[in-house]
PDB file of N, CA and C in Angstrom:
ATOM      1  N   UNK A 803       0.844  -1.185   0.000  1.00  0.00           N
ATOM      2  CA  UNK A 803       0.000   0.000   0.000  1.00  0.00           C
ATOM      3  C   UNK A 803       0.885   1.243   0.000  1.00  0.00           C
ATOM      4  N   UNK A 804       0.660   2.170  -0.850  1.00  0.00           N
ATOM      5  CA  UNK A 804       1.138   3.581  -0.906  1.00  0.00           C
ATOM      6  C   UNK A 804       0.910   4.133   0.131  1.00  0.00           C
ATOM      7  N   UNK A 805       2.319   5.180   0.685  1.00  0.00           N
ATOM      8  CA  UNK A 805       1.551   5.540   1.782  1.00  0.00           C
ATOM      9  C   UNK A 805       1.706   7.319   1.016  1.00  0.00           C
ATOM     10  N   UNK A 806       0.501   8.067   1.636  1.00  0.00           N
ATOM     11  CA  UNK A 806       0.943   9.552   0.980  1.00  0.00           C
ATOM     12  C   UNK A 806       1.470  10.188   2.299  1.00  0.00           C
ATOM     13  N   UNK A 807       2.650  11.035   1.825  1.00  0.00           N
ATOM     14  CA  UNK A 807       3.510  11.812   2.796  1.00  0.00           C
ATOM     15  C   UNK A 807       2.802  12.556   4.089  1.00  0.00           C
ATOM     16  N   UNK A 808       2.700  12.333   5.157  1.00  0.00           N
ATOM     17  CA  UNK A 808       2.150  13.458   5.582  1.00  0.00           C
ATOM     18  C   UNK A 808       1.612  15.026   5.578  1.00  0.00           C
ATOM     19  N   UNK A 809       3.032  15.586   5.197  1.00  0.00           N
ATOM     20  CA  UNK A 809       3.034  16.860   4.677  1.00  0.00           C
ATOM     21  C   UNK A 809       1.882  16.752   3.346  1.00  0.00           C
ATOM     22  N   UNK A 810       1.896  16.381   2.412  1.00  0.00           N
ATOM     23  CA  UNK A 810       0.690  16.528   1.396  1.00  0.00           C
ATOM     24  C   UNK A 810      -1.048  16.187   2.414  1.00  0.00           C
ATOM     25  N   UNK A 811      -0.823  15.303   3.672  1.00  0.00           N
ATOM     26  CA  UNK A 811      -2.369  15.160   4.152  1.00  0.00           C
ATOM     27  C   UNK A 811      -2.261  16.832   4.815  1.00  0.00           C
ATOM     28  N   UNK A 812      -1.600  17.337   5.665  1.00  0.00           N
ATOM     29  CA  UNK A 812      -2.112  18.288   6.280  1.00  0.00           C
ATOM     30  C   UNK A 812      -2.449  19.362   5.662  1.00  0.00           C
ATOM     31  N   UNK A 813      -1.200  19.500   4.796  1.00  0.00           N
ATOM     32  CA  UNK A 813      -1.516  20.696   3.482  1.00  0.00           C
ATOM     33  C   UNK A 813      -2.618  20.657   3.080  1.00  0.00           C
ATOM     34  N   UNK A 814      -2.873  19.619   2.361  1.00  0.00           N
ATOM     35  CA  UNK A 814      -4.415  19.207   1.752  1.00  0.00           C
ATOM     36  C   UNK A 814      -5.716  19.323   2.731  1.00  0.00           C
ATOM     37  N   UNK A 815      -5.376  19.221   3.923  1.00  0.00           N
ATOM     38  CA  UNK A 815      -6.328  19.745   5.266  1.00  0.00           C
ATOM     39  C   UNK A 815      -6.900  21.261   4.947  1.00  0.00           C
ATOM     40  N   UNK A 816      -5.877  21.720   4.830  1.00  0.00           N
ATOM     41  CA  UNK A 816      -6.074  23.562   5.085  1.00  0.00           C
ATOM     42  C   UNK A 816      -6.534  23.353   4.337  1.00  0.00           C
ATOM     43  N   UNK A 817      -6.105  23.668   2.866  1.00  0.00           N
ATOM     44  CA  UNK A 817      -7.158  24.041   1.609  1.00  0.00           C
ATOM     45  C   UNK A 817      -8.185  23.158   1.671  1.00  0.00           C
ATOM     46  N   UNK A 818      -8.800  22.008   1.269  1.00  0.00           N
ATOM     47  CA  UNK A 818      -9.208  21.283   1.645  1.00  0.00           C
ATOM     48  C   UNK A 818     -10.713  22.363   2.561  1.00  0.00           C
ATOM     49  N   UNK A 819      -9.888  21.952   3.676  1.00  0.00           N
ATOM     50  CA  UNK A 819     -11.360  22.706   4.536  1.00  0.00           C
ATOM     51  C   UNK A 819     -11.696  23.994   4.101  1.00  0.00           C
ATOM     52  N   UNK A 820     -10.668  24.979   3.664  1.00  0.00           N
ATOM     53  CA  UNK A 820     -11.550  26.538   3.213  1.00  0.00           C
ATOM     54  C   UNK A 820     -11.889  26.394   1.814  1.00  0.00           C
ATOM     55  N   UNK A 821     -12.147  25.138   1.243  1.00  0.00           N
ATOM     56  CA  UNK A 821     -12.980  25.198  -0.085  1.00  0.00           C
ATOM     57  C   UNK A 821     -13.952  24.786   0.299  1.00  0.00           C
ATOM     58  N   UNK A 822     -14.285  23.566   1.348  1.00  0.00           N
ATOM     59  CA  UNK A 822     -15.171  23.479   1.403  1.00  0.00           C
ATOM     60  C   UNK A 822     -16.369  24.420   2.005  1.00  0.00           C
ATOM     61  N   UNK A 823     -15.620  24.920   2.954  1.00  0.00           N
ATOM     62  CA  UNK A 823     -16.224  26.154   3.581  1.00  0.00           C
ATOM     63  C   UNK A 823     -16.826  26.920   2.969  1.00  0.00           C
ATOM     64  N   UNK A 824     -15.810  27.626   1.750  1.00  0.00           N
ATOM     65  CA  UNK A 824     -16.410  28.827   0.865  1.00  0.00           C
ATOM     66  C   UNK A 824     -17.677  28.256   0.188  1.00  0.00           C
ATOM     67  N   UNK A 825     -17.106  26.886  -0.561  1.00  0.00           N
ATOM     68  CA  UNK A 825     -17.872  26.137  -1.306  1.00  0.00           C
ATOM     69  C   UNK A 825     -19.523  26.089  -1.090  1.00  0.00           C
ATOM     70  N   UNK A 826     -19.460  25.271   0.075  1.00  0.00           N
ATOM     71  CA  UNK A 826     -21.079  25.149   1.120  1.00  0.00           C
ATOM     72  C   UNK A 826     -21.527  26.418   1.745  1.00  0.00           C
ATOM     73  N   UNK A 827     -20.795  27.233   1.592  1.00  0.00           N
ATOM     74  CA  UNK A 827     -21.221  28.266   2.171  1.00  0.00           C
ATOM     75  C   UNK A 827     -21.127  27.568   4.396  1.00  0.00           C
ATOM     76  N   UNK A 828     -20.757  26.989   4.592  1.00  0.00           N
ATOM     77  CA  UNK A 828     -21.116  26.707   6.123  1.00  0.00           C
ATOM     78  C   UNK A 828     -19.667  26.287   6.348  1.00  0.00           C
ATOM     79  N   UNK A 829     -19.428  27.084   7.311  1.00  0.00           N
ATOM     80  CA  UNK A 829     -17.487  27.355   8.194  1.00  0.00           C
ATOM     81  C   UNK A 829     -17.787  25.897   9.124  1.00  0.00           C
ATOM     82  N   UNK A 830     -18.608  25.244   9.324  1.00  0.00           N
ATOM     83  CA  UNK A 830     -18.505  23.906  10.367  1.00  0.00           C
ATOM     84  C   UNK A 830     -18.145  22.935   9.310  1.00  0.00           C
ATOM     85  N   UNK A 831     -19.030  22.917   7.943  1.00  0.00           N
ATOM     86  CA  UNK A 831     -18.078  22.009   7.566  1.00  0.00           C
ATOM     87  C   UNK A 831     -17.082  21.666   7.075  1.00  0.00           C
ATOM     88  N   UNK A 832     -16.767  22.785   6.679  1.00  0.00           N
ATOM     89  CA  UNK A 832     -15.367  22.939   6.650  1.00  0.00           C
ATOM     90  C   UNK A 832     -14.315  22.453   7.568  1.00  0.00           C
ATOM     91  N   UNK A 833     -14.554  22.940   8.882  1.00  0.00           N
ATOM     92  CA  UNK A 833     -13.991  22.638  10.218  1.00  0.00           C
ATOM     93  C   UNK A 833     -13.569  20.994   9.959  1.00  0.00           C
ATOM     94  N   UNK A 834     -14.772  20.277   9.659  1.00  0.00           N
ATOM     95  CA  UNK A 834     -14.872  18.587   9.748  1.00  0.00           C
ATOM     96  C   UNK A 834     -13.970  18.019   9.247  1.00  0.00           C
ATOM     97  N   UNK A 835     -13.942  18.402   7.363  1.00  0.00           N
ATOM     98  CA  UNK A 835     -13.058  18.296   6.513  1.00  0.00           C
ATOM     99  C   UNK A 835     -11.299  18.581   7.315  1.00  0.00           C
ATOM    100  N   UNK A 836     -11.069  19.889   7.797  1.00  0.00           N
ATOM    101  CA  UNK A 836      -9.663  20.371   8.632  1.00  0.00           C
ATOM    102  C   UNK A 836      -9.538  19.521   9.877  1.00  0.00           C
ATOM    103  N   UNK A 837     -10.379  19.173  10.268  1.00  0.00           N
ATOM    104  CA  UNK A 837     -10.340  17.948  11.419  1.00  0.00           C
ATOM    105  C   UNK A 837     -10.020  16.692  11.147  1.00  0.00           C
ATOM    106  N   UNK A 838     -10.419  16.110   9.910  1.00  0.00           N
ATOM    107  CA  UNK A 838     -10.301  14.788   9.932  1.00  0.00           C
ATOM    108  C   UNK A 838      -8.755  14.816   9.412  1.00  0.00           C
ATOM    109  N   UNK A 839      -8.288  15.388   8.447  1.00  0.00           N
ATOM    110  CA  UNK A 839      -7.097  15.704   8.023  1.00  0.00           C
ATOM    111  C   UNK A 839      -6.327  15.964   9.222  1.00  0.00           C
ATOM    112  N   UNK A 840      -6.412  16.658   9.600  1.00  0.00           N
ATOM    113  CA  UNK A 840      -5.796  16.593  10.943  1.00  0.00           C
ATOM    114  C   UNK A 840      -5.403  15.738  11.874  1.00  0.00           C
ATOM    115  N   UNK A 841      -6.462  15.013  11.983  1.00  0.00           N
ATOM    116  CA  UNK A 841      -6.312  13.654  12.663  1.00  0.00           C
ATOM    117  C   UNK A 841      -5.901  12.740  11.839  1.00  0.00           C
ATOM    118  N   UNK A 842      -5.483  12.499  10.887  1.00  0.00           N
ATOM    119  CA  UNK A 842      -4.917  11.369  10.118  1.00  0.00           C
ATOM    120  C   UNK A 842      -3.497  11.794  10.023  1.00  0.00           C
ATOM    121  N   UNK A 843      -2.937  12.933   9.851  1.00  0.00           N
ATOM    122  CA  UNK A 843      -1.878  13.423   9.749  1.00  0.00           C
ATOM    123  C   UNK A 843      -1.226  13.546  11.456  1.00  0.00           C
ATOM    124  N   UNK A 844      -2.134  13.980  12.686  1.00  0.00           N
ATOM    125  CA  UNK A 844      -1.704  13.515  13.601  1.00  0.00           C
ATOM    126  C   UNK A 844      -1.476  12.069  14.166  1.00  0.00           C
ATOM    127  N   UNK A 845      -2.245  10.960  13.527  1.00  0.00           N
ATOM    128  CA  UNK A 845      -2.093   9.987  13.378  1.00  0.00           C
ATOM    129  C   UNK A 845      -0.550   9.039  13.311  1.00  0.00           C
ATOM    130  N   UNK A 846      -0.341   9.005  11.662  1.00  0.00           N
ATOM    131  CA  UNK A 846       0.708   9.352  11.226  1.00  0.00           C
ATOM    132  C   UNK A 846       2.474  10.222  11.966  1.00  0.00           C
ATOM    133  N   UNK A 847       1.947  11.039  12.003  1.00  0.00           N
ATOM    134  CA  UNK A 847       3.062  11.850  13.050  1.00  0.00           C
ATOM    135  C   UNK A 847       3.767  11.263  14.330  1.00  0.00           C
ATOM    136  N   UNK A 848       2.555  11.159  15.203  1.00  0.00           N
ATOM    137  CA  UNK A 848       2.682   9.764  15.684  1.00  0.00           C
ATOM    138  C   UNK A 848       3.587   8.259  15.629  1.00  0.00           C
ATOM    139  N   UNK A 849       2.848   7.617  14.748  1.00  0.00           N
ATOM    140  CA  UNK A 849       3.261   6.699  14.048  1.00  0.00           C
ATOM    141  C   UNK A 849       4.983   6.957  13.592  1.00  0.00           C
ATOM    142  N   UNK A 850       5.065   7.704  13.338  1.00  0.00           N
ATOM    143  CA  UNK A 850       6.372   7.374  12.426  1.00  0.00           C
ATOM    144  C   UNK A 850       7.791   8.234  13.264  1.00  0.00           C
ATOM    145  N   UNK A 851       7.139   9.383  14.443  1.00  0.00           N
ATOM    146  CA  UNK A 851       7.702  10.234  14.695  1.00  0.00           C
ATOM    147  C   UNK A 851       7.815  10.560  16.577  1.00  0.00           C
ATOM    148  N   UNK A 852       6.735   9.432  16.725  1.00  0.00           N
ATOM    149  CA  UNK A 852       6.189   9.973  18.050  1.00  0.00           C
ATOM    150  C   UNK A 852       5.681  10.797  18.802  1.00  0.00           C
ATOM    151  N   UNK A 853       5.299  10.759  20.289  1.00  0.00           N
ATOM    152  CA  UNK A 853       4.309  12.102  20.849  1.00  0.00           C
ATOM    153  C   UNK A 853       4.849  13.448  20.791  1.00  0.00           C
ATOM    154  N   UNK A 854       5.981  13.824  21.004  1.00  0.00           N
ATOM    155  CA  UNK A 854       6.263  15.151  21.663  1.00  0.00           C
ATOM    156  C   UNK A 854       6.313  15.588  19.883  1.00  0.00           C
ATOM    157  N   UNK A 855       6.688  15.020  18.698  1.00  0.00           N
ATOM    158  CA  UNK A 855       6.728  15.729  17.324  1.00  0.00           C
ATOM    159  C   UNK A 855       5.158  15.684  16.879  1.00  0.00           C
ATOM    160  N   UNK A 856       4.603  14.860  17.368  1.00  0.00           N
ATOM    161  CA  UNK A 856       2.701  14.487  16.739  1.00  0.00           C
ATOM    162  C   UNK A 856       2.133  16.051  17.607  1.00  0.00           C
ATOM    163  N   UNK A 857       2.936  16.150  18.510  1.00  0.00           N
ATOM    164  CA  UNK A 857       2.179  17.394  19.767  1.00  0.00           C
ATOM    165  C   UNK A 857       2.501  18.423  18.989  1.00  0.00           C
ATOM    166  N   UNK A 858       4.095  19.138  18.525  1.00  0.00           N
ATOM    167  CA  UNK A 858       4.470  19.503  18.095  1.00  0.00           C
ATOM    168  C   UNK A 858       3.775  20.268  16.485  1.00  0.00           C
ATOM    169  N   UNK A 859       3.550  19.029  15.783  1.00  0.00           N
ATOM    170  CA  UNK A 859       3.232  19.400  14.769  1.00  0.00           C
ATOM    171  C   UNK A 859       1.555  19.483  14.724  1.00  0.00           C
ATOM    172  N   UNK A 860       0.785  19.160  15.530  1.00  0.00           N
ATOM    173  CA  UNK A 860      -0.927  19.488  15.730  1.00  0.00           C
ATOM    174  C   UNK A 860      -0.981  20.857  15.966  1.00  0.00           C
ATOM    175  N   UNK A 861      -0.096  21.174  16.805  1.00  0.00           N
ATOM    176  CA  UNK A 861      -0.325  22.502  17.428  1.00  0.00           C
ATOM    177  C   UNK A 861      -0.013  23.295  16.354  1.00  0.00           C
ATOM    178  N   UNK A 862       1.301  23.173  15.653  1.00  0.00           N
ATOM    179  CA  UNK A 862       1.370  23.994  14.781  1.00  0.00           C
ATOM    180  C   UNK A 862       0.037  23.890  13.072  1.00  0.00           C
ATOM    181  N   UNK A 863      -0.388  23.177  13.549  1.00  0.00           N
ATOM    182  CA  UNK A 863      -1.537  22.792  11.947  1.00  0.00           C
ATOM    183  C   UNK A 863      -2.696  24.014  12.444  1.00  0.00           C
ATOM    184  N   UNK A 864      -3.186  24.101  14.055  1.00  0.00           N
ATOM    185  CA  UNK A 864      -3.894  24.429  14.711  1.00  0.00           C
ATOM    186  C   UNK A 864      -3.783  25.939  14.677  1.00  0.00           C
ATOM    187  N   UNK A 865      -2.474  26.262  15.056  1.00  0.00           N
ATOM    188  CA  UNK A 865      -2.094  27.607  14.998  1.00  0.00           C
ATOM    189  C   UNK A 865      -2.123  28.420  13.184  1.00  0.00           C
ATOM    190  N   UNK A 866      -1.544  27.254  12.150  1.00  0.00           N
ATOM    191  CA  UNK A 866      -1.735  27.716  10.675  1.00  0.00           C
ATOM    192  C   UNK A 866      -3.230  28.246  10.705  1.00  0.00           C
ATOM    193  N   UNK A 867      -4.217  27.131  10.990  1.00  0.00           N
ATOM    194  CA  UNK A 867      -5.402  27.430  10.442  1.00  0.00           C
ATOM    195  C   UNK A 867      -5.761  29.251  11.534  1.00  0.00           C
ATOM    196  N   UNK A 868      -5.401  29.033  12.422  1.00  0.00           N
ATOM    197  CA  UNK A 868      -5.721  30.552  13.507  1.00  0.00           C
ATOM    198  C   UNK A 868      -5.172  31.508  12.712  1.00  0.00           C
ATOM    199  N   UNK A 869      -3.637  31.460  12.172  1.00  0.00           N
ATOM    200  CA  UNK A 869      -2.887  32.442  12.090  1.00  0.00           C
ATOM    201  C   UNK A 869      -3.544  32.767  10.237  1.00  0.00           C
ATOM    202  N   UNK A 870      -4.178  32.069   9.618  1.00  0.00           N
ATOM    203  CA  UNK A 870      -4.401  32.260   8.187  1.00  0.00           C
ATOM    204  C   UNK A 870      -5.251  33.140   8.105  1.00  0.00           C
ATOM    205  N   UNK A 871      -6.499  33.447   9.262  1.00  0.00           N
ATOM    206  CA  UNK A 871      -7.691  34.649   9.384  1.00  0.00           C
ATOM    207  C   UNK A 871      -6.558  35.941   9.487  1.00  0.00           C
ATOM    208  N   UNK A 872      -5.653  36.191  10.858  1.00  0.00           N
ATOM    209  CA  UNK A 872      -5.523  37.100  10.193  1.00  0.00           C
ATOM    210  C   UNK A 872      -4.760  37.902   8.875  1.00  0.00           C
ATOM    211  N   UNK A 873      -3.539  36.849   8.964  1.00  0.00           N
ATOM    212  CA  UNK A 873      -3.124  37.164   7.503  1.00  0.00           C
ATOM    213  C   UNK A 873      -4.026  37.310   6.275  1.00  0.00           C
ATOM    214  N   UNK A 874      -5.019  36.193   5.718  1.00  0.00           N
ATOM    215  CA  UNK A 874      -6.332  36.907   5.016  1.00  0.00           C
ATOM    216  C   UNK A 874      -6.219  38.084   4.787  1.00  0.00           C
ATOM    217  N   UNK A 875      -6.631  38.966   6.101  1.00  0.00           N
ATOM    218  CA  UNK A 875      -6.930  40.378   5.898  1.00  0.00           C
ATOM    219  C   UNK A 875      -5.420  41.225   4.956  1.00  0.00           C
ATOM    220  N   UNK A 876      -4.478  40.585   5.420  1.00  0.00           N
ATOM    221  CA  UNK A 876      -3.658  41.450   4.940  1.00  0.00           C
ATOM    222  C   UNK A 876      -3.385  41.099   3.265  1.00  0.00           C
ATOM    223  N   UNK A 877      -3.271  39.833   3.016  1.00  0.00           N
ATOM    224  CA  UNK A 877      -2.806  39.173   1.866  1.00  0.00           C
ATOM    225  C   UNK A 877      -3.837  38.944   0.597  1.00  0.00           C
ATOM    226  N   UNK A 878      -5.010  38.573   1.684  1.00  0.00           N
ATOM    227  CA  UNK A 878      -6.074  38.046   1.255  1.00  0.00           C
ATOM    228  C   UNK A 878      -6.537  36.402   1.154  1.00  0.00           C
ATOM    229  N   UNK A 879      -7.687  36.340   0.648  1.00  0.00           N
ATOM    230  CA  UNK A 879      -8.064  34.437   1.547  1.00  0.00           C
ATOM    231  C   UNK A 879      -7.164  33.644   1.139  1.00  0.00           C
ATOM    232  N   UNK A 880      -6.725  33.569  -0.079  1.00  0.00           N
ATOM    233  CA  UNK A 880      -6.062  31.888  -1.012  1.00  0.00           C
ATOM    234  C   UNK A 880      -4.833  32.201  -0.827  1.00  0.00           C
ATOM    235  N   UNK A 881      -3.584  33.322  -1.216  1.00  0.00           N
ATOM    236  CA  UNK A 881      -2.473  33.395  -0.538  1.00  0.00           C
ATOM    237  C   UNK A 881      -2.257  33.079   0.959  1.00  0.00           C
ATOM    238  N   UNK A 882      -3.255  33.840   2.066  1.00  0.00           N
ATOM    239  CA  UNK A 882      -3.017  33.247   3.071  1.00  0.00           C
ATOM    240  C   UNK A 882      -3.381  31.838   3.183  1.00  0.00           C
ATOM    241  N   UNK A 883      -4.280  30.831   3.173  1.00  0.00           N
ATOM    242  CA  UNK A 883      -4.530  29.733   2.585  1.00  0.00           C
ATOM    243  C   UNK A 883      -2.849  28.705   2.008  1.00  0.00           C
ATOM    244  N   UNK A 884      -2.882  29.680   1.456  1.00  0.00           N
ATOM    245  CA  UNK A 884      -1.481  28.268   0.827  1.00  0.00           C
ATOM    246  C   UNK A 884      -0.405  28.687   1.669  1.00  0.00           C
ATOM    247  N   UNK A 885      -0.044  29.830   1.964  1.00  0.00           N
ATOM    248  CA  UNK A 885       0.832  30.428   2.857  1.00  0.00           C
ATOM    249  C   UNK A 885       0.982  29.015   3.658  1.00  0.00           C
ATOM    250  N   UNK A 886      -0.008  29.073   4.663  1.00  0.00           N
ATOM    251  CA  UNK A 886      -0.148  28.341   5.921  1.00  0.00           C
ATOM    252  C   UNK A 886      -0.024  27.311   5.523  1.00  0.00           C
ATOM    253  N   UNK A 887      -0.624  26.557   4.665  1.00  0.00           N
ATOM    254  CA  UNK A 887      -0.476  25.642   4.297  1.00  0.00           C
ATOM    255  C   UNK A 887       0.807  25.002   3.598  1.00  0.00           C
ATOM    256  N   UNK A 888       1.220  25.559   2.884  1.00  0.00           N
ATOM    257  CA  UNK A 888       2.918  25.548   3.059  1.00  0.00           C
ATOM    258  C   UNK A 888       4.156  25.368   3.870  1.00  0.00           C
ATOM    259  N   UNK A 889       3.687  26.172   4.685  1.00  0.00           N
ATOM    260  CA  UNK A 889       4.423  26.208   6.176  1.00  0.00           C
ATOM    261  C   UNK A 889       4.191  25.075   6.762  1.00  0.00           C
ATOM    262  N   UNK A 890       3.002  24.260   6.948  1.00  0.00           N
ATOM    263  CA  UNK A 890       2.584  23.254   7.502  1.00  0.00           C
ATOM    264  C   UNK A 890       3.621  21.638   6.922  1.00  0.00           C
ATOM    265  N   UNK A 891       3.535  21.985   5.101  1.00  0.00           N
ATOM    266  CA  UNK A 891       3.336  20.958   5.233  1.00  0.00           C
ATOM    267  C   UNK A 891       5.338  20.971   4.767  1.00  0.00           C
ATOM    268  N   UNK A 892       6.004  21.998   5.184  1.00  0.00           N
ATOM    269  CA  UNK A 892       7.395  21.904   4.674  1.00  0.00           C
ATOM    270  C   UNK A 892       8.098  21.454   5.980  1.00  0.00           C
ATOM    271  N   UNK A 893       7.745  21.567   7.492  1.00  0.00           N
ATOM    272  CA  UNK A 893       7.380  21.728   8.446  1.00  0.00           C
ATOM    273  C   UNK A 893       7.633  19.779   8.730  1.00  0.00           C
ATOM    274  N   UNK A 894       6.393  19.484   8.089  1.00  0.00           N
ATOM    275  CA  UNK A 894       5.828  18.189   8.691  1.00  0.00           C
ATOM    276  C   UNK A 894       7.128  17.237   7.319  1.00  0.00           C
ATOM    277  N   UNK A 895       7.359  17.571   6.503  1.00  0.00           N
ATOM    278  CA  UNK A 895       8.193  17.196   5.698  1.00  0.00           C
ATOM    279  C   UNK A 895       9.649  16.968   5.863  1.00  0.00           C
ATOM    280  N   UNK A 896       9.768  18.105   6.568  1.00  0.00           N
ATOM    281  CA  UNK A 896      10.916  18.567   6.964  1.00  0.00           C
ATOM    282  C   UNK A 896      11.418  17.072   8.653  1.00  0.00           C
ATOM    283  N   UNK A 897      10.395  16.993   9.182  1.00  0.00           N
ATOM    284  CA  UNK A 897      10.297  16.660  10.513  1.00  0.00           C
ATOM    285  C   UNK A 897      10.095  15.336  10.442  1.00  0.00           C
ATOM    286  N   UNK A 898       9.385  14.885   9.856  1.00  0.00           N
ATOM    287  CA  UNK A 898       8.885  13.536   9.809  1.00  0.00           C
ATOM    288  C   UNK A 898       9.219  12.919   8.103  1.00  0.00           C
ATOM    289  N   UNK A 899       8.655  13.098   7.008  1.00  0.00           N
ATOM    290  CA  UNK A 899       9.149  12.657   5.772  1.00  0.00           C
ATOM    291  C   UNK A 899       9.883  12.495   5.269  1.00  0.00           C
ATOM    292  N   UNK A 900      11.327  13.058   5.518  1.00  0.00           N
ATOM    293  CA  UNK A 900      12.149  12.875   4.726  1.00  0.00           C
ATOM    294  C   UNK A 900      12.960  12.074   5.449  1.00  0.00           C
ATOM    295  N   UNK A 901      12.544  11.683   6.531  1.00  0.00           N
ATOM    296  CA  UNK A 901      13.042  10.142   7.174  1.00  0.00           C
ATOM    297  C   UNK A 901      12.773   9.205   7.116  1.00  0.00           C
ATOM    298  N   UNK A 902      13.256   8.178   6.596  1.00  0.00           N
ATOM    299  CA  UNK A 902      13.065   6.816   6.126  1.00  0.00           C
ATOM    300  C   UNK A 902      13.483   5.729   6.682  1.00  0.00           C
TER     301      UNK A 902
END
């Protein structure tokens, strides 16, 4: 079984949830979508990396999605959006993926 990198699940979290958001028009489900991603990628993290980097890197997925409202304002939605999401997933790449 393929496994996909972490860094591509969390990344794919952020955007992911603010399309769906915009999409449906409703910010909860969006949330669901950024949650479950989340949890599979904390999963994972876990798994391959252990607690204090799975802690490590939740918090920081947690803080992207916080810190992307206000950048938004400055950047605007989809730059901030990939911004964070970038950061996340070079981050989780950096930390966990490129160890084998």
């Amino acid at each position: 079984m393929v496994r996909v990198p972490t860094a591509a699940v969390a990344a794919t979290g952020l955007v992911a949830g603010y399309v769906v958001a915009r999409w449906s028009k409703k910010r909860p489900l969006g949330g669901v979508v950024l949650a479950a991603a989340g949890a599979v990628a904390a999963r994972e993290w876990q798994r391959k990396a252990g607690n204090a980097t799975a802690t490590a890197l939740s918090g920081m997925y947690v803080a992207a999605f916080a810190g992307s409202h206000p950048l938004a304002k400055k950047v605007g939605a989809w730059p901030s959006v990939f911004a964070v999401a970038g950061g996340v997933a070079a981050a989780s790449w950096a930390v966990v993926d490129r160890r084998k």
